[in-house]
Amino acid sequence: MDEDIERILFHAATIQARIDELAARITDDYQGKELTVVAVLTGALMFTADLLRRIPLPLKLDCVSVASYHGGTETSGEVKFDQLSLPDIEGRHVLVVDDILDSGLTLDAITRRFGKECGPLSVRVCVLLSKRRERRKEVDAEYVGFEIDDEFVVGYGLDYQERYRNLPFVGVLKPS
Ligand code: IMP
Ligand code: MG
């Protein structure tokens, strides 16, 4: 699996150190507030698990499953929610956690739908990675682990055709 990686962008230790910083900020910001974290499956699994274990607040955890990619490296433009019921976040402060902010379609669809249909007190976004590119939908991510160039990355939750999620680092795939 490692042989398919052209270049490592963030080593495991670098990721963990950055998560320490994000967790400290989030802990400060949500002190005394009713917080629900909503992880976007499947890519945010590793990041969310590591992040939340560093946030000593009485938070709730929920998940949503959406699909905007269909197996390749190009987004299709539509965002589909897999579940029938949305998380119960009425009257709560919500932090949506995802692996990467790319076109913005996914997080825009999730945050707008939560705001419109679920009655949260606030909705903020936390992503491990944010691509420097023109977005199809503008998303204001309050917590960003790392900014990266516009290239396709895998590892630490991020996949190419459902592979490479279990790599402990984030890297760029070889073109082949
Ligand atoms: P967006 O809707 O274009 O912002 O894309 C969000 C989703 O696309 C993320 O949650 C990822 O699952 C996937 N994605 C975007 N860029 C990459 C990448 O470079 N590698 C792997 N998955 C990606
Ligand atoms: Mg994904």
mmCIF file of C-alpha atoms and ligand atoms in Angstrom:
data_model
loop_
_atom_site.group_PDB
_atom_site.id
_atom_site.type_symbol
_atom_site.label_atom_id
_atom_site.label_comp_id
_atom_site.label_asym_id
_atom_site.label_seq_id
_atom_site.Cartn_x
_atom_site.Cartn_y
_atom_site.Cartn_z
ATOM 1 C CA MET A 1 0.000 0.000 0.000
ATOM 2 C CA ASP A 2 2.787 2.414 0.933
ATOM 3 C CA GLU A 3 4.383 1.746 -2.470
ATOM 4 C CA ASP A 4 1.445 3.541 -4.099
ATOM 5 C CA ILE A 5 2.293 6.795 -2.294
ATOM 6 C CA GLU A 6 4.389 9.323 -4.178
ATOM 7 C CA ARG A 7 4.948 11.766 -1.341
ATOM 8 C CA ILE A 8 3.950 12.108 2.294
ATOM 9 C CA LEU A 9 2.374 15.479 3.089
ATOM 10 C CA PHE A 10 1.754 15.059 6.827
ATOM 11 C CA HIS A 11 3.351 12.381 8.974
ATOM 12 C CA ALA A 12 1.360 10.750 11.760
ATOM 13 C CA ALA A 13 3.138 12.758 14.469
ATOM 14 C CA THR A 14 2.528 16.035 12.608
ATOM 15 C CA ILE A 15 -1.182 15.259 12.358
ATOM 16 C CA GLN A 16 -1.427 14.355 16.031
ATOM 17 C CA ALA A 17 0.379 17.532 17.109
ATOM 18 C CA ARG A 18 -1.966 19.678 15.044
ATOM 19 C CA ILE A 19 -4.986 17.868 16.496
ATOM 20 C CA ASP A 20 -3.731 18.801 19.979
ATOM 21 C CA GLU A 21 -3.922 22.463 18.963
ATOM 22 C CA LEU A 22 -7.365 22.210 17.365
ATOM 23 C CA ALA A 23 -8.743 20.304 20.361
ATOM 24 C CA ALA A 24 -7.441 22.956 22.766
ATOM 25 C CA ARG A 25 -9.173 25.720 20.807
ATOM 26 C CA ILE A 26 -12.432 23.801 20.517
ATOM 27 C CA THR A 27 -12.371 22.994 24.240
ATOM 28 C CA ASP A 28 -11.976 26.704 25.039
ATOM 29 C CA ASP A 29 -14.636 27.830 22.581
ATOM 30 C CA TYR A 30 -17.342 25.384 23.734
ATOM 31 C CA GLN A 31 -16.780 25.603 27.490
ATOM 32 C CA GLY A 32 -20.194 25.618 29.202
ATOM 33 C CA LYS A 33 -22.094 25.055 25.936
ATOM 34 C CA GLU A 34 -24.250 22.140 24.831
ATOM 35 C CA LEU A 35 -22.061 20.692 22.076
ATOM 36 C CA THR A 36 -22.956 18.028 19.544
ATOM 37 C CA VAL A 37 -20.219 16.882 17.191
ATOM 38 C CA VAL A 38 -21.436 15.500 13.877
ATOM 39 C CA ALA A 39 -18.868 13.440 11.990
ATOM 40 C CA VAL A 40 -19.238 13.066 8.239
ATOM 41 C CA LEU A 41 -18.762 9.389 7.398
ATOM 42 C CA THR A 42 -16.566 7.716 6.339
ATOM 43 C CA GLY A 43 -13.601 9.989 5.807
ATOM 44 C CA ALA A 44 -13.828 11.835 9.135
ATOM 45 C CA LEU A 45 -13.678 8.674 11.281
ATOM 46 C CA MET A 46 -9.980 8.716 12.207
ATOM 47 C CA PHE A 47 -9.824 12.477 12.620
ATOM 48 C CA THR A 48 -12.972 12.623 14.760
ATOM 49 C CA ALA A 49 -11.836 9.754 16.991
ATOM 50 C CA ASP A 50 -8.457 11.354 17.663
ATOM 51 C CA LEU A 51 -9.898 14.858 18.054
ATOM 52 C CA LEU A 52 -12.694 13.995 20.473
ATOM 53 C CA ARG A 53 -10.468 12.067 22.831
ATOM 54 C CA ARG A 54 -8.652 15.336 23.454
ATOM 55 C CA ILE A 55 -11.785 17.397 24.183
ATOM 56 C CA PRO A 56 -12.785 16.930 27.842
ATOM 57 C CA LEU A 57 -16.302 18.401 27.471
ATOM 58 C CA PRO A 58 -19.660 16.627 28.016
ATOM 59 C CA LEU A 59 -20.385 16.536 24.291
ATOM 60 C CA LYS A 60 -22.632 14.307 22.202
ATOM 61 C CA LEU A 61 -21.486 12.538 19.050
ATOM 62 C CA ASP A 62 -23.545 11.843 15.962
ATOM 63 C CA CYS A 63 -22.788 10.933 12.352
ATOM 64 C CA VAL A 64 -24.156 11.708 8.932
ATOM 65 C CA SER A 65 -23.436 9.806 5.796
ATOM 66 C CA VAL A 66 -23.461 11.636 2.499
ATOM 67 C CA ALA A 67 -22.073 10.916 -0.923
ATOM 68 C CA SER A 68 -20.779 13.411 -3.438
ATOM 69 C CA TYR A 69 -17.955 11.361 -4.910
ATOM 70 C CA HIS A 70 -18.668 8.299 -6.965
ATOM 71 C CA GLY A 71 -15.439 6.396 -6.861
ATOM 72 C CA GLY A 72 -13.155 8.643 -8.874
ATOM 73 C CA THR A 73 -11.295 11.846 -8.119
ATOM 74 C CA GLU A 74 -13.936 14.212 -9.506
ATOM 75 C CA THR A 75 -16.995 15.361 -7.609
ATOM 76 C CA SER A 76 -20.325 14.789 -9.321
ATOM 77 C CA GLY A 77 -21.954 17.954 -8.009
ATOM 78 C CA GLU A 78 -24.888 16.450 -6.135
ATOM 79 C CA VAL A 79 -24.868 15.605 -2.450
ATOM 80 C CA LYS A 80 -27.086 12.772 -1.232
ATOM 81 C CA PHE A 81 -27.928 12.069 2.407
ATOM 82 C CA ASP A 82 -27.926 8.317 3.083
ATOM 83 C CA GLN A 83 -30.098 8.326 6.197
ATOM 84 C CA LEU A 84 -33.766 9.196 6.491
ATOM 85 C CA SER A 85 -33.546 11.056 9.792
ATOM 86 C CA LEU A 86 -31.149 13.868 10.557
ATOM 87 C CA PRO A 87 -29.363 14.106 13.938
ATOM 88 C CA ASP A 88 -31.367 15.537 16.850
ATOM 89 C CA ILE A 89 -29.500 18.830 17.272
ATOM 90 C CA GLU A 90 -32.299 21.212 18.161
ATOM 91 C CA GLY A 91 -31.112 23.825 20.662
ATOM 92 C CA ARG A 92 -27.532 22.599 20.531
ATOM 93 C CA HIS A 93 -24.244 24.009 19.312
ATOM 94 C CA VAL A 94 -23.081 21.836 16.436
ATOM 95 C CA LEU A 95 -19.579 21.172 15.179
ATOM 96 C CA VAL A 96 -19.518 19.334 11.859
ATOM 97 C CA VAL A 97 -16.261 17.417 11.398
ATOM 98 C CA ASP A 98 -15.037 16.277 7.996
ATOM 99 C CA ASP A 99 -11.787 15.054 6.524
ATOM 100 C CA ILE A 100 -11.362 17.643 3.789
ATOM 101 C CA LEU A 101 -12.889 20.796 2.354
ATOM 102 C CA ASP A 102 -12.616 20.565 -1.407
ATOM 103 C CA SER A 103 -15.350 21.950 -3.687
ATOM 104 C CA GLY A 104 -17.410 22.883 -0.604
ATOM 105 C CA LEU A 105 -20.518 21.097 -1.908
ATOM 106 C CA THR A 106 -20.665 18.520 0.892
ATOM 107 C CA LEU A 107 -20.240 20.841 3.852
ATOM 108 C CA ASP A 108 -22.433 23.505 2.312
ATOM 109 C CA ALA A 109 -25.256 20.975 1.858
ATOM 110 C CA ILE A 110 -24.878 19.613 5.402
ATOM 111 C CA THR A 111 -24.634 22.939 7.213
ATOM 112 C CA ARG A 112 -27.497 24.500 5.242
ATOM 113 C CA ARG A 113 -29.767 21.528 5.780
ATOM 114 C CA PHE A 114 -29.009 21.445 9.522
ATOM 115 C CA GLY A 115 -29.701 25.164 9.785
ATOM 116 C CA LYS A 116 -32.962 24.944 7.861
ATOM 117 C CA GLU A 117 -34.442 21.731 9.254
ATOM 118 C CA CYS A 118 -32.888 20.975 12.648
ATOM 119 C CA GLY A 119 -32.982 24.159 14.758
ATOM 120 C CA PRO A 120 -29.385 24.202 16.082
ATOM 121 C CA LEU A 121 -28.137 27.178 18.141
ATOM 122 C CA SER A 122 -25.002 27.370 15.985
ATOM 123 C CA VAL A 123 -23.245 25.360 13.308
ATOM 124 C CA ARG A 124 -19.487 25.450 12.774
ATOM 125 C CA VAL A 125 -17.161 23.382 10.619
ATOM 126 C CA CYS A 126 -13.910 21.609 11.505
ATOM 127 C CA VAL A 127 -11.803 19.937 8.802
ATOM 128 C CA LEU A 128 -8.433 18.258 8.895
ATOM 129 C CA LEU A 129 -7.537 19.532 5.423
ATOM 130 C CA SER A 130 -8.609 22.439 3.262
ATOM 131 C CA LYS A 131 -7.666 22.628 -0.405
ATOM 132 C CA ARG A 132 -6.523 25.967 -1.806
ATOM 133 C CA ARG A 133 -8.854 26.214 -4.766
ATOM 134 C CA GLU A 134 -11.893 28.030 -6.025
ATOM 135 C CA ARG A 135 -14.930 26.552 -4.253
ATOM 136 C CA ARG A 136 -18.203 25.693 -5.918
ATOM 137 C CA LYS A 137 -19.846 26.636 -2.627
ATOM 138 C CA GLU A 138 -18.208 28.973 -0.128
ATOM 139 C CA VAL A 139 -17.828 27.272 3.263
ATOM 140 C CA ASP A 140 -16.467 29.118 6.262
ATOM 141 C CA ALA A 141 -14.489 26.511 8.226
ATOM 142 C CA GLU A 142 -13.700 27.770 11.730
ATOM 143 C CA TYR A 143 -11.168 25.020 12.507
ATOM 144 C CA VAL A 144 -8.721 23.876 9.812
ATOM 145 C CA GLY A 145 -5.862 21.450 10.420
ATOM 146 C CA PHE A 146 -3.805 22.114 7.306
ATOM 147 C CA GLU A 147 -4.172 23.999 4.027
ATOM 148 C CA ILE A 148 -3.012 21.984 1.029
ATOM 149 C CA ASP A 149 -2.551 22.502 -2.704
ATOM 150 C CA ASP A 150 -5.244 21.293 -5.063
ATOM 151 C CA GLU A 151 -4.112 17.685 -5.485
ATOM 152 C CA PHE A 152 -5.696 14.358 -4.629
ATOM 153 C CA VAL A 153 -4.602 12.996 -1.252
ATOM 154 C CA VAL A 154 -5.213 9.771 0.650
ATOM 155 C CA GLY A 155 -4.655 8.369 4.123
ATOM 156 C CA TYR A 156 -5.853 9.045 7.658
ATOM 157 C CA GLY A 157 -9.472 8.498 6.609
ATOM 158 C CA LEU A 158 -9.212 9.769 3.039
ATOM 159 C CA ASP A 159 -9.681 7.195 0.315
ATOM 160 C CA TYR A 160 -9.221 6.504 -3.343
ATOM 161 C CA GLN A 161 -11.941 4.029 -4.321
ATOM 162 C CA GLU A 162 -12.350 3.087 -0.634
ATOM 163 C CA ARG A 163 -8.660 2.214 -0.196
ATOM 164 C CA TYR A 164 -5.876 3.853 1.831
ATOM 165 C CA ARG A 165 -8.130 5.110 4.646
ATOM 166 C CA ASN A 166 -6.057 3.211 7.213
ATOM 167 C CA LEU A 167 -2.734 4.858 6.406
ATOM 168 C CA PRO A 168 -1.585 6.757 9.523
ATOM 169 C CA PHE A 169 -0.313 9.665 7.394
ATOM 170 C CA VAL A 170 -1.666 11.842 4.565
ATOM 171 C CA GLY A 171 0.037 11.508 1.217
ATOM 172 C CA VAL A 172 -0.271 12.006 -2.523
ATOM 173 C CA LEU A 173 -0.902 8.940 -4.697
ATOM 174 C CA LYS A 174 1.371 8.034 -7.575
ATOM 175 C CA PRO A 175 -0.349 8.936 -10.862
ATOM 176 C CA SER A 176 -0.581 5.244 -11.780
HETATM 177 P P1 IMP B 1 -16.402 18.503 -1.496
HETATM 178 O O1 IMP B 1 -17.872 18.306 -1.408
HETATM 179 O O2 IMP B 1 -15.923 18.649 -2.903
HETATM 180 O O3 IMP B 1 -15.871 19.619 -0.597
HETATM 181 O O4 IMP B 1 -15.716 17.163 -1.085
HETATM 182 C C1 IMP B 1 -15.817 16.634 0.134
HETATM 183 C C2 IMP B 1 -15.559 15.151 0.116
HETATM 184 O O5 IMP B 1 -14.877 14.697 -1.059
HETATM 185 C C3 IMP B 1 -14.656 14.848 1.271
HETATM 186 O O6 IMP B 1 -15.407 14.541 2.416
HETATM 187 C C4 IMP B 1 -13.866 13.676 0.773
HETATM 188 O O7 IMP B 1 -14.517 12.487 1.126
HETATM 189 C C5 IMP B 1 -13.853 13.799 -0.730
HETATM 190 N N1 IMP B 1 -12.553 14.338 -1.192
HETATM 191 C C6 IMP B 1 -12.288 15.582 -1.641
HETATM 192 N N2 IMP B 1 -10.994 15.736 -1.956
HETATM 193 C C7 IMP B 1 -10.405 14.544 -1.703
HETATM 194 C C8 IMP B 1 -9.044 14.056 -1.814
HETATM 195 O O8 IMP B 1 -8.093 14.753 -2.200
HETATM 196 N N3 IMP B 1 -8.850 12.765 -1.445
HETATM 197 C C9 IMP B 1 -9.855 11.963 -0.990
HETATM 198 N N4 IMP B 1 -11.122 12.375 -0.862
HETATM 199 C C10 IMP B 1 -11.401 13.660 -1.210
HETATM 200 MG MG MG B 2 -15.665 11.316 1.906
#
